Amino acid sequence: MGSTLPEELIASISQQWHCRDLQIRQLINLLCPTLPSPPAIFIHGPQGSGKSSVVRTILEEYGRHAGCGSQPNVSSKDTVRKRKQKGVQDQPGDHSTKALFLSSTIRVAECITARHLLVKIVTSVIAAIQNATWPVFIDGAEKEWLKIIDKVRCEHVSTLPAVLSGILGKTRCEKYVLLLDGVDELREGGQMLLAALARMGEMVSSLCVIFASRFTPRPLFLQVAGVPHIYFPPYSRNEMLAILSRLLPPPVADLPEEIATKLYPLFLATLYDSLVGPAAGTVPFFRSASEKLWPKFVSPIVNQENPPGGEWDFSKLLVKNRALFQQQGEHILVHHIVSETPSSTTNGTSSLTKTTIQLPALPYLPTLVLTAAFLAAYIPQRLDTVFFSKFTSSKKKRIRRRGRFNLASQLQGQDQYFDDPTQTPTKSSKRSGAQSRVTKSTPASSSSLLGSRKGITNFLTPRPFSLERLLAIYHAIDPNPSLVALPVADAISPEIATLQRLRLLVPASSAAAASGGAIDGGEKWCLNVNITVSSSASVNEGWIVEMARGIGVDIDEYLAID
Protein backbone atom coordinates (compact mmCIF):
# COMPACT_ATOMS: atom_id res chain seq x y z
CA MET A 1 0.00 0.00 0.00
CA GLY A 2 2.80 2.39 -0.86
CA SER A 3 4.41 4.01 2.14
CA THR A 4 1.68 3.50 4.67
CA LEU A 5 2.50 3.00 8.31
CA PRO A 6 3.94 -0.38 9.31
CA GLU A 7 1.58 -2.86 10.89
CA GLU A 8 3.39 -2.46 14.21
CA LEU A 9 2.60 1.27 14.33
CA ILE A 10 -0.99 0.65 13.26
CA ALA A 11 -1.35 -1.89 16.06
CA SER A 12 0.14 0.57 18.57
CA ILE A 13 -2.33 3.27 17.52
CA SER A 14 -5.19 0.79 17.83
CA GLN A 15 -3.99 -0.16 21.31
CA GLN A 16 -3.86 3.51 22.26
CA TRP A 17 -7.38 4.18 20.95
CA HIS A 18 -9.49 1.10 21.53
CA CYS A 19 -12.55 0.21 19.45
CA ARG A 20 -11.54 2.56 16.63
CA ASP A 21 -9.83 0.09 14.28
CA LEU A 22 -12.09 0.82 11.28
CA GLN A 23 -11.70 4.59 11.53
CA ILE A 24 -7.92 4.31 12.04
CA ARG A 25 -7.42 2.21 8.91
CA GLN A 26 -9.65 4.50 6.84
CA LEU A 27 -7.64 7.57 7.86
CA ILE A 28 -4.30 5.81 7.35
CA ASN A 29 -5.22 4.94 3.76
CA LEU A 30 -6.68 8.37 2.99
CA LEU A 31 -3.65 10.25 4.38
CA CYS A 32 -0.90 8.06 2.92
CA PRO A 33 1.96 10.42 1.83
CA THR A 34 2.75 8.51 -1.39
CA LEU A 35 -0.87 8.24 -2.53
CA PRO A 36 -3.15 11.08 -3.62
CA SER A 37 -5.53 12.24 -0.90
CA PRO A 38 -8.94 13.86 -1.38
CA PRO A 39 -8.98 17.66 -1.12
CA ALA A 40 -11.29 17.52 1.91
CA ILE A 41 -12.22 14.93 4.54
CA PHE A 42 -15.07 15.30 7.02
CA ILE A 43 -14.97 13.44 10.34
CA HIS A 44 -17.84 13.72 12.77
CA GLY A 45 -18.99 12.20 16.02
CA PRO A 46 -20.24 13.25 19.46
CA GLN A 47 -18.00 14.81 22.04
CA GLY A 48 -15.63 12.36 23.68
CA SER A 49 -15.57 9.91 20.75
CA GLY A 50 -11.83 10.44 20.16
CA LYS A 51 -12.05 11.72 16.58
CA SER A 52 -9.59 14.62 16.85
CA SER A 53 -7.15 12.69 19.02
CA VAL A 54 -7.04 9.78 16.58
CA VAL A 55 -6.37 12.11 13.64
CA ARG A 56 -3.60 13.96 15.49
CA THR A 57 -1.94 10.68 16.47
CA ILE A 58 -1.96 9.44 12.87
CA LEU A 59 -0.55 12.75 11.60
CA GLU A 60 2.27 12.64 14.15
CA GLU A 61 3.17 9.06 13.22
CA TYR A 62 3.10 9.87 9.50
CA GLY A 63 5.32 12.90 10.14
CA ARG A 64 7.93 10.75 11.89
CA HIS A 65 7.66 7.88 9.42
CA ALA A 66 7.88 10.12 6.34
CA GLY A 67 10.94 11.92 7.66
CA CYS A 68 9.55 15.14 9.10
CA GLY A 69 7.62 15.92 12.28
CA SER A 70 5.91 19.16 13.20
CA GLN A 71 6.09 20.88 16.57
CA PRO A 72 3.36 23.41 17.33
CA ASN A 73 3.43 26.73 19.14
CA VAL A 74 6.76 27.93 17.65
CA SER A 75 6.44 30.79 15.20
CA SER A 76 9.91 32.42 15.17
CA LYS A 77 11.47 32.97 11.76
CA ASP A 78 14.97 32.71 13.30
CA THR A 79 14.69 28.90 13.29
CA VAL A 80 15.55 28.69 9.61
CA ARG A 81 18.44 31.14 9.97
CA LYS A 82 19.83 29.20 12.97
CA ARG A 83 19.77 25.98 10.97
CA LYS A 84 21.70 27.70 8.23
CA GLN A 85 24.27 29.11 10.67
CA LYS A 86 24.84 25.64 12.14
CA GLY A 87 25.76 24.36 8.69
CA VAL A 88 22.62 22.36 8.01
CA GLN A 89 22.30 22.48 4.22
CA ASP A 90 19.76 20.97 1.90
CA GLN A 91 20.77 17.54 0.61
CA PRO A 92 18.40 16.62 -2.16
CA GLY A 93 20.30 13.49 -3.05
CA ASP A 94 19.83 11.93 0.36
CA HIS A 95 16.10 12.58 0.75
CA SER A 96 14.81 12.84 -2.78
CA THR A 97 12.87 9.62 -2.36
CA LYS A 98 11.30 10.75 0.93
CA ALA A 99 7.69 11.86 0.82
CA LEU A 100 7.88 14.98 2.94
CA PHE A 101 4.78 15.15 5.12
CA LEU A 102 3.73 18.14 7.23
CA SER A 103 0.63 18.85 9.27
CA SER A 104 -0.90 21.34 11.68
CA THR A 105 -4.04 21.63 13.79
CA ILE A 106 -6.29 24.68 14.14
CA ARG A 107 -8.86 24.94 16.93
CA VAL A 108 -11.70 26.84 15.28
CA ALA A 109 -13.26 27.81 18.62
CA GLU A 110 -10.19 29.93 19.42
CA CYS A 111 -10.67 32.09 16.30
CA ILE A 112 -12.87 35.13 16.90
CA THR A 113 -13.33 36.29 13.30
CA ALA A 114 -12.94 34.78 9.84
CA ARG A 115 -9.78 36.83 9.28
CA HIS A 116 -8.39 35.50 12.54
CA LEU A 117 -8.94 31.95 11.27
CA LEU A 118 -7.19 32.68 7.96
CA VAL A 119 -4.21 34.30 9.68
CA LYS A 120 -3.93 31.34 12.04
CA ILE A 121 -3.94 28.91 9.10
CA VAL A 122 -1.11 30.78 7.38
CA THR A 123 0.86 31.07 10.62
CA SER A 124 0.54 27.35 11.35
CA VAL A 125 1.81 26.44 7.88
CA ILE A 126 4.83 28.72 8.26
CA ALA A 127 5.57 27.36 11.75
CA ALA A 128 5.38 23.74 10.55
CA ILE A 129 7.90 24.45 7.78
CA GLN A 130 10.25 26.34 10.09
CA ASN A 131 10.23 23.59 12.71
CA ALA A 132 10.89 20.77 10.27
CA THR A 133 13.79 18.54 11.36
CA TRP A 134 14.65 17.49 7.79
CA PRO A 135 15.82 19.66 4.88
CA VAL A 136 12.67 21.27 3.59
CA PHE A 137 13.58 23.87 0.98
CA ILE A 138 14.49 23.42 -2.64
CA ASP A 139 18.09 24.33 -3.53
CA GLY A 140 18.53 28.10 -3.41
CA ALA A 141 14.89 28.78 -2.50
CA GLU A 142 15.37 29.51 1.20
CA LYS A 143 16.09 33.22 0.73
CA GLU A 144 13.13 33.63 -1.61
CA TRP A 145 10.91 31.84 0.90
CA LEU A 146 12.00 34.21 3.67
CA LYS A 147 11.11 37.16 1.46
CA ILE A 148 7.69 35.64 0.76
CA ILE A 149 6.78 35.16 4.41
CA ASP A 150 8.00 38.67 5.26
CA LYS A 151 5.41 40.12 2.87
CA VAL A 152 2.63 37.57 3.28
CA ARG A 153 -0.85 38.94 3.97
CA CYS A 154 -4.19 37.14 3.96
CA GLU A 155 -7.21 39.39 4.46
CA HIS A 156 -9.81 37.30 2.62
CA VAL A 157 -10.41 33.66 1.84
CA SER A 158 -10.04 34.39 -1.89
CA THR A 159 -6.33 35.17 -1.38
CA LEU A 160 -5.63 32.08 0.75
CA PRO A 161 -4.87 29.68 -2.18
CA ALA A 162 -2.26 32.03 -3.62
CA VAL A 163 -0.66 32.55 -0.20
CA LEU A 164 -0.45 28.83 0.55
CA SER A 165 0.84 28.06 -2.94
CA GLY A 166 3.62 30.61 -2.49
CA ILE A 167 4.58 29.24 0.93
CA LEU A 168 4.49 25.55 -0.02
CA GLY A 169 5.83 26.01 -3.55
CA LYS A 170 9.42 26.61 -2.40
CA THR A 171 9.53 23.43 -0.29
CA ARG A 172 9.74 19.70 -0.91
CA CYS A 173 6.46 19.16 0.92
CA GLU A 174 4.46 16.65 -1.10
CA LYS A 175 1.49 16.58 1.26
CA TYR A 176 0.30 19.05 3.86
CA VAL A 177 -2.66 18.08 6.05
CA LEU A 178 -4.59 20.86 7.79
CA LEU A 179 -6.92 19.75 10.60
CA LEU A 180 -9.72 22.21 11.45
CA ASP A 181 -10.96 20.96 14.80
CA GLY A 182 -14.46 21.99 15.90
CA VAL A 183 -15.89 23.58 12.74
CA ASP A 184 -19.34 23.51 14.38
CA GLU A 185 -18.07 26.26 16.72
CA LEU A 186 -17.19 28.65 13.87
CA ARG A 187 -18.14 32.16 14.99
CA GLU A 188 -18.02 34.05 11.69
CA GLY A 189 -18.26 33.11 8.05
CA GLY A 190 -20.75 30.29 8.33
CA GLN A 191 -21.19 27.57 5.77
CA MET A 192 -19.85 29.64 2.87
CA LEU A 193 -16.44 29.96 4.54
CA LEU A 194 -16.31 26.21 5.18
CA ALA A 195 -17.27 25.51 1.56
CA ALA A 196 -14.46 27.80 0.39
CA LEU A 197 -11.93 26.08 2.66
CA ALA A 198 -13.07 22.69 1.35
CA ARG A 199 -11.99 23.74 -2.15
CA MET A 200 -8.50 24.79 -1.05
CA GLY A 201 -7.22 21.29 -1.82
CA GLU A 202 -8.37 21.62 -5.43
CA MET A 203 -6.32 24.79 -5.92
CA VAL A 204 -3.27 23.77 -3.86
CA SER A 205 -2.25 20.30 -5.02
CA SER A 206 -0.33 19.32 -1.88
CA LEU A 207 -3.04 20.41 0.58
CA CYS A 208 -5.64 18.22 2.29
CA VAL A 209 -8.14 19.82 4.69
CA ILE A 210 -9.79 17.73 7.42
CA PHE A 211 -12.96 19.09 9.04
CA ALA A 212 -13.84 17.76 12.51
CA SER A 213 -17.33 18.34 13.89
CA ARG A 214 -19.48 17.08 16.75
CA PHE A 215 -22.64 17.02 14.63
CA THR A 216 -23.68 14.93 11.68
CA PRO A 217 -23.57 17.14 8.55
CA ARG A 218 -26.47 17.31 6.18
CA PRO A 219 -25.96 16.23 2.55
CA LEU A 220 -23.60 18.45 0.55
CA PHE A 221 -22.76 20.44 3.67
CA LEU A 222 -19.47 21.60 2.11
CA GLN A 223 -21.15 22.09 -1.31
CA VAL A 224 -18.65 19.64 -2.81
CA ALA A 225 -19.50 16.16 -4.05
CA GLY A 226 -17.40 13.14 -3.17
CA VAL A 227 -16.09 14.29 0.22
CA PRO A 228 -15.24 11.23 2.37
CA HIS A 229 -17.15 11.19 5.65
CA ILE A 230 -15.83 9.16 8.58
CA TYR A 231 -18.18 8.68 11.51
CA PHE A 232 -16.95 8.14 15.06
CA PRO A 233 -19.97 6.67 16.86
CA PRO A 234 -20.38 6.99 20.62
CA TYR A 235 -18.94 4.13 22.59
CA SER A 236 -21.44 1.42 23.40
CA ARG A 237 -21.80 -0.20 26.80
CA ASN A 238 -19.58 -3.16 25.94
CA GLU A 239 -16.92 -0.91 24.41
CA MET A 240 -16.79 1.37 27.45
CA LEU A 241 -16.54 -1.59 29.78
CA ALA A 242 -13.81 -3.12 27.63
CA ILE A 243 -11.80 0.13 27.59
CA LEU A 244 -11.90 0.63 31.35
CA SER A 245 -11.49 -3.06 32.16
CA ARG A 246 -8.09 -3.00 30.49
CA LEU A 247 -6.94 -0.40 33.00
CA LEU A 248 -5.88 -1.26 36.51
CA PRO A 249 -8.34 -0.46 39.31
CA PRO A 250 -7.67 2.80 41.18
CA PRO A 251 -5.20 2.05 43.99
CA VAL A 252 -6.77 1.70 47.42
CA ALA A 253 -4.65 1.17 50.51
CA ASP A 254 -5.02 -2.16 52.35
CA LEU A 255 -7.12 -3.65 49.54
CA PRO A 256 -5.80 -7.02 48.25
CA GLU A 257 -5.05 -7.05 44.55
CA GLU A 258 -6.93 -10.26 43.82
CA ILE A 259 -10.11 -8.89 45.43
CA ALA A 260 -9.83 -5.63 43.45
CA THR A 261 -9.33 -7.55 40.20
CA LYS A 262 -12.41 -9.67 40.94
CA LEU A 263 -14.76 -6.87 42.00
CA TYR A 264 -13.72 -4.04 39.64
CA PRO A 265 -15.39 -5.35 36.40
CA LEU A 266 -18.68 -5.90 38.25
CA PHE A 267 -18.41 -2.43 39.79
CA LEU A 268 -17.86 -0.86 36.35
CA ALA A 269 -20.94 -2.59 34.91
CA THR A 270 -23.10 -1.40 37.81
CA LEU A 271 -21.71 2.12 37.60
CA TYR A 272 -22.45 2.35 33.88
CA ASP A 273 -26.01 1.05 34.22
CA SER A 274 -26.84 3.38 37.11
CA LEU A 275 -25.11 6.67 36.23
CA VAL A 276 -23.06 6.80 33.04
CA GLY A 277 -25.51 5.25 30.59
CA PRO A 278 -28.63 7.30 31.49
CA ALA A 279 -26.59 10.52 31.53
CA ALA A 280 -24.95 9.84 28.12
CA GLY A 281 -21.49 9.93 29.66
CA THR A 282 -18.18 9.69 27.81
CA VAL A 283 -15.08 7.62 28.50
CA PRO A 284 -13.31 10.41 30.49
CA PHE A 285 -16.49 10.92 32.51
CA PHE A 286 -16.76 7.18 33.13
CA ARG A 287 -13.12 6.99 34.24
CA SER A 288 -13.51 9.98 36.58
CA ALA A 289 -16.67 8.52 38.12
CA SER A 290 -15.03 5.15 38.73
CA GLU A 291 -11.99 6.76 40.36
CA LYS A 292 -14.21 8.74 42.73
CA LEU A 293 -16.65 6.01 43.74
CA TRP A 294 -14.38 2.95 43.80
CA PRO A 295 -12.66 3.78 47.16
CA LYS A 296 -16.05 4.42 48.78
CA PHE A 297 -17.48 1.22 47.35
CA VAL A 298 -14.75 -1.00 48.84
CA SER A 299 -14.45 0.96 52.10
CA PRO A 300 -16.21 -1.81 54.13
CA ILE A 301 -13.40 -4.19 53.19
CA VAL A 302 -10.66 -1.65 53.88
CA ASN A 303 -12.19 -0.67 57.24
CA GLN A 304 -12.54 -4.36 58.16
CA GLU A 305 -16.25 -4.11 58.88
CA ASN A 306 -18.08 -7.28 59.77
CA PRO A 307 -20.00 -8.64 56.76
CA PRO A 308 -23.55 -9.99 57.14
CA GLY A 309 -22.36 -13.44 56.05
CA GLY A 310 -19.02 -15.14 55.88
CA GLU A 311 -17.11 -12.60 53.75
CA TRP A 312 -17.63 -9.55 51.59
CA ASP A 313 -18.71 -10.25 48.01
CA PHE A 314 -20.08 -7.95 45.32
CA SER A 315 -23.76 -8.44 46.16
CA LYS A 316 -23.19 -7.64 49.84
CA LEU A 317 -21.13 -4.58 48.98
CA LEU A 318 -23.87 -3.42 46.61
CA VAL A 319 -26.51 -3.75 49.32
CA LYS A 320 -24.24 -1.99 51.80
CA ASN A 321 -23.65 0.91 49.38
CA ARG A 322 -27.13 1.03 47.83
CA ALA A 323 -27.39 4.77 48.62
CA LEU A 324 -23.95 5.51 47.15
CA PHE A 325 -25.12 5.68 43.54
CA GLN A 326 -28.14 7.80 44.49
CA GLN A 327 -26.56 10.36 46.82
CA GLN A 328 -22.88 10.50 45.95
CA GLY A 329 -23.56 9.83 42.28
CA GLU A 330 -25.26 13.18 41.79
CA HIS A 331 -22.04 15.00 42.72
CA ILE A 332 -20.12 13.50 39.80
CA LEU A 333 -22.76 14.21 37.17
CA VAL A 334 -22.01 16.95 34.68
CA HIS A 335 -25.23 18.81 35.52
CA HIS A 336 -25.62 19.18 39.29
CA ILE A 337 -29.22 19.26 40.46
CA VAL A 338 -28.79 18.47 44.18
CA SER A 339 -27.50 21.45 46.15
CA GLU A 340 -26.04 21.16 49.60
CA THR A 341 -28.30 22.93 52.09
CA PRO A 342 -26.32 25.11 54.51
CA SER A 343 -26.85 23.94 58.06
CA SER A 344 -25.58 24.85 61.47
CA THR A 345 -25.28 22.59 64.50
CA THR A 346 -26.54 23.90 67.83
CA ASN A 347 -26.54 21.79 71.03
CA GLY A 348 -25.86 18.63 69.06
CA THR A 349 -28.87 19.07 66.75
CA SER A 350 -28.76 20.20 63.15
CA SER A 351 -30.96 23.13 62.24
CA LEU A 352 -31.44 24.93 58.96
CA THR A 353 -30.11 28.43 58.66
CA LYS A 354 -32.52 31.28 58.32
CA THR A 355 -31.05 32.36 55.01
CA THR A 356 -33.18 32.09 51.92
CA ILE A 357 -32.95 28.67 50.34
CA GLN A 358 -31.37 28.90 46.89
CA LEU A 359 -32.82 26.45 44.41
CA PRO A 360 -30.28 24.68 42.16
CA ALA A 361 -29.42 26.01 38.72
CA LEU A 362 -28.91 24.10 35.49
CA PRO A 363 -26.48 24.91 32.64
CA TYR A 364 -27.61 26.71 29.52
CA LEU A 365 -28.75 23.84 27.28
CA PRO A 366 -30.72 21.88 29.93
CA THR A 367 -32.37 25.13 31.04
CA LEU A 368 -33.40 25.93 27.46
CA VAL A 369 -34.80 22.42 26.93
CA LEU A 370 -36.68 22.61 30.25
CA THR A 371 -38.08 26.02 29.26
CA ALA A 372 -39.28 24.63 25.94
CA ALA A 373 -40.93 21.74 27.79
CA PHE A 374 -42.59 24.21 30.18
CA LEU A 375 -44.10 26.19 27.28
CA ALA A 376 -45.13 23.02 25.47
CA ALA A 377 -46.93 21.81 28.60
CA TYR A 378 -48.78 25.04 29.44
CA ILE A 379 -49.60 26.39 25.94
CA PRO A 380 -52.18 24.51 23.85
CA GLN A 381 -50.89 23.14 20.60
CA ARG A 382 -53.43 25.13 18.58
CA LEU A 383 -51.67 28.36 19.67
CA ASP A 384 -48.20 27.34 18.49
CA THR A 385 -48.49 29.28 15.24
CA VAL A 386 -49.50 32.38 17.19
CA PHE A 387 -46.62 32.34 19.65
CA PHE A 388 -43.75 30.53 17.91
CA SER A 389 -44.18 30.93 14.16
CA LYS A 390 -41.76 33.24 12.36
CA PHE A 391 -44.66 34.45 10.21
CA THR A 392 -46.72 35.75 13.13
CA SER A 393 -48.09 39.20 12.34
CA SER A 394 -46.22 42.15 13.76
CA LYS A 395 -49.46 43.45 15.32
CA LYS A 396 -49.54 40.62 17.84
CA LYS A 397 -45.89 41.20 18.63
CA ARG A 398 -46.62 44.86 19.26
CA ILE A 399 -49.51 43.86 21.56
CA ARG A 400 -47.17 41.66 23.58
CA ARG A 401 -44.54 44.39 23.67
CA ARG A 402 -47.15 46.97 24.75
CA GLY A 403 -48.42 44.63 27.44
CA ARG A 404 -44.92 44.21 28.83
CA PHE A 405 -44.44 47.98 28.78
CA ASN A 406 -47.66 48.54 30.73
CA LEU A 407 -46.68 45.94 33.30
CA ALA A 408 -43.25 47.52 33.71
CA SER A 409 -44.81 50.97 34.15
CA GLN A 410 -47.18 49.72 36.85
CA LEU A 411 -44.39 47.97 38.70
CA GLN A 412 -42.24 51.09 38.51
CA GLY A 413 -45.08 53.20 39.94
CA GLN A 414 -45.57 50.77 42.81
CA ASP A 415 -41.84 50.81 43.55
CA GLN A 416 -41.81 54.60 43.72
CA TYR A 417 -44.81 54.60 46.09
CA PHE A 418 -43.30 52.05 48.48
CA ASP A 419 -39.87 53.68 48.44
CA ASP A 420 -41.23 57.16 49.31
CA PRO A 421 -43.47 56.98 52.44
CA THR A 422 -44.22 60.72 52.27
CA GLN A 423 -46.26 60.27 49.10
CA THR A 424 -49.94 59.47 49.37
CA PRO A 425 -51.59 57.44 46.68
CA THR A 426 -54.09 59.27 44.53
CA LYS A 427 -57.46 57.97 43.44
CA SER A 428 -56.16 57.24 39.98
CA SER A 429 -53.35 55.19 41.42
CA LYS A 430 -55.86 53.32 43.57
CA ARG A 431 -58.02 52.61 40.55
CA SER A 432 -55.06 51.47 38.52
CA GLY A 433 -53.89 49.35 41.40
CA ALA A 434 -57.35 47.85 41.79
CA GLN A 435 -57.63 47.10 38.10
CA SER A 436 -54.17 45.58 37.86
CA ARG A 437 -53.68 42.17 39.36
CA VAL A 438 -49.96 42.03 38.76
CA THR A 439 -48.03 41.21 41.91
CA LYS A 440 -44.53 42.37 42.55
CA SER A 441 -42.02 39.61 41.77
CA THR A 442 -40.05 38.70 44.86
CA PRO A 443 -38.23 35.53 45.86
CA ALA A 444 -40.94 34.83 48.43
CA SER A 445 -43.71 34.97 45.84
CA SER A 446 -41.88 33.15 43.07
CA SER A 447 -43.47 29.83 43.98
CA SER A 448 -46.95 31.22 43.24
CA LEU A 449 -45.82 33.21 40.25
CA LEU A 450 -48.10 31.56 37.72
CA GLY A 451 -51.25 31.44 39.80
CA SER A 452 -51.36 35.21 40.33
CA ARG A 453 -51.21 36.25 36.68
CA LYS A 454 -54.22 37.14 34.60
CA GLY A 455 -54.68 35.23 31.38
CA ILE A 456 -53.11 32.01 32.62
CA THR A 457 -56.06 30.51 34.45
CA ASN A 458 -56.76 28.21 31.50
CA PHE A 459 -53.21 26.83 31.50
CA LEU A 460 -52.85 25.69 35.11
CA THR A 461 -52.78 22.00 34.21
CA PRO A 462 -49.69 20.89 32.26
CA ARG A 463 -50.50 18.83 29.19
CA PRO A 464 -48.47 16.03 27.59
CA PHE A 465 -46.52 16.99 24.48
CA SER A 466 -44.66 15.19 21.74
CA LEU A 467 -40.90 15.26 21.30
CA GLU A 468 -41.22 16.87 17.85
CA ARG A 469 -43.20 19.77 19.35
CA LEU A 470 -40.59 20.19 22.08
CA LEU A 471 -37.79 20.48 19.50
CA ALA A 472 -39.81 22.95 17.42
CA ILE A 473 -40.42 25.22 20.42
CA TYR A 474 -36.75 24.85 21.37
CA HIS A 475 -35.74 26.28 17.99
CA ALA A 476 -38.31 29.08 18.22
CA ILE A 477 -37.28 30.40 21.65
CA ASP A 478 -33.51 29.89 21.38
CA PRO A 479 -32.03 33.35 22.12
CA ASN A 480 -28.65 32.36 20.64
CA PRO A 481 -29.36 30.32 17.51
CA SER A 482 -26.44 28.75 15.69
CA LEU A 483 -25.28 30.41 12.48
CA VAL A 484 -24.90 27.00 10.86
CA ALA A 485 -28.03 24.87 10.62
CA LEU A 486 -26.97 21.66 12.36
CA PRO A 487 -29.01 18.64 13.50
CA VAL A 488 -29.86 18.92 17.17
CA ALA A 489 -30.27 15.22 17.91
CA ASP A 490 -26.68 14.82 19.09
CA ALA A 491 -26.81 17.97 21.22
CA ILE A 492 -30.30 17.78 22.76
CA SER A 493 -30.64 14.03 23.27
CA PRO A 494 -28.09 13.96 26.15
CA GLU A 495 -29.84 16.92 27.77
CA ILE A 496 -33.25 15.23 27.51
CA ALA A 497 -31.71 12.06 28.94
CA THR A 498 -30.28 14.08 31.84
CA LEU A 499 -33.63 15.76 32.54
CA GLN A 500 -35.32 12.37 32.41
CA ARG A 501 -32.76 10.99 34.84
CA LEU A 502 -33.51 13.90 37.18
CA ARG A 503 -37.26 13.17 36.79
CA LEU A 504 -37.96 16.66 35.45
CA LEU A 505 -39.18 15.17 32.16
CA VAL A 506 -41.04 11.87 32.29
CA PRO A 507 -42.83 9.84 29.63
CA ALA A 508 -46.56 10.41 29.66
CA SER A 509 -47.28 6.71 30.03
CA SER A 510 -45.32 6.35 33.27
CA ALA A 511 -46.81 9.58 34.67
CA ALA A 512 -50.34 8.41 33.90
CA ALA A 513 -49.66 5.01 35.39
CA ALA A 514 -48.30 6.56 38.58
CA SER A 515 -51.42 8.74 38.96
CA GLY A 516 -53.81 5.90 38.25
CA GLY A 517 -55.14 7.40 35.02
CA ALA A 518 -55.23 6.13 31.48
CA ILE A 519 -51.89 5.38 29.88
CA ASP A 520 -51.08 7.45 26.79
CA GLY A 521 -48.75 5.44 24.59
CA GLY A 522 -48.34 8.06 21.86
CA GLU A 523 -44.67 8.78 22.69
CA LYS A 524 -45.57 11.91 24.61
CA TRP A 525 -43.76 13.51 27.52
CA CYS A 526 -44.89 15.29 30.67
CA LEU A 527 -43.35 18.07 32.72
CA ASN A 528 -42.80 16.94 36.30
CA VAL A 529 -42.71 20.23 38.24
CA ASN A 530 -43.41 18.85 41.70
CA ILE A 531 -40.27 16.79 42.17
CA THR A 532 -38.23 17.28 45.34
CA VAL A 533 -34.67 18.31 44.50
CA SER A 534 -33.38 18.41 48.07
CA SER A 535 -34.55 17.85 51.62
CA SER A 536 -35.83 21.42 51.91
CA ALA A 537 -36.74 22.57 48.40
CA SER A 538 -38.98 21.40 45.59
CA VAL A 539 -39.15 22.31 41.93
CA ASN A 540 -42.06 24.59 41.10
CA GLU A 541 -43.17 26.77 38.22
CA GLY A 542 -41.53 29.89 39.64
CA TRP A 543 -38.12 28.21 39.72
CA ILE A 544 -38.34 27.36 36.02
CA VAL A 545 -39.53 30.88 35.17
CA GLU A 546 -36.59 32.44 37.01
CA MET A 547 -34.08 30.11 35.35
CA ALA A 548 -35.54 30.86 31.91
CA ARG A 549 -35.24 34.58 32.56
CA GLY A 550 -31.58 34.04 33.44
CA ILE A 551 -30.78 32.72 29.95
CA GLY A 552 -32.73 35.44 28.15
CA VAL A 553 -36.13 33.76 27.65
CA ASP A 554 -39.05 35.60 29.25
CA ILE A 555 -41.95 33.21 29.79
CA ASP A 556 -44.21 36.18 30.60
CA GLU A 557 -44.02 37.11 26.91
CA TYR A 558 -45.92 33.95 26.03
CA LEU A 559 -48.22 33.48 29.03
CA ALA A 560 -48.96 36.88 30.66
CA ILE A 561 -50.95 38.62 27.90
CA ASP A 562 -53.76 41.07 28.53
Tab-separated table of C-alpha atoms in Angstrom, residues 70 73 79 81 117 150 152 254 265 269 278 317 335 353 366 420 476 482 492 512 544:
chain	number	residue	atom	x	y	z
A	70	SER	CA	5.908	19.164	13.200
A	73	ASN	CA	3.426	26.734	19.141
A	79	THR	CA	14.690	28.897	13.286
A	81	ARG	CA	18.440	31.138	9.971
A	117	LEU	CA	-8.936	31.954	11.266
A	150	ASP	CA	7.996	38.667	5.261
A	152	VAL	CA	2.626	37.572	3.283
A	254	ASP	CA	-5.018	-2.157	52.346
A	265	PRO	CA	-15.387	-5.345	36.401
A	269	ALA	CA	-20.942	-2.586	34.910
A	278	PRO	CA	-28.628	7.296	31.488
A	317	LEU	CA	-21.126	-4.579	48.976
A	335	HIS	CA	-25.234	18.806	35.516
A	353	THR	CA	-30.112	28.428	58.661
A	366	PRO	CA	-30.719	21.884	29.926
A	420	ASP	CA	-41.227	57.162	49.313
A	476	ALA	CA	-38.313	29.081	18.221
A	482	SER	CA	-26.440	28.746	15.695
A	492	ILE	CA	-30.303	17.777	22.756
A	512	ALA	CA	-50.339	8.408	33.904
A	544	ILE	CA	-38.340	27.361	36.021
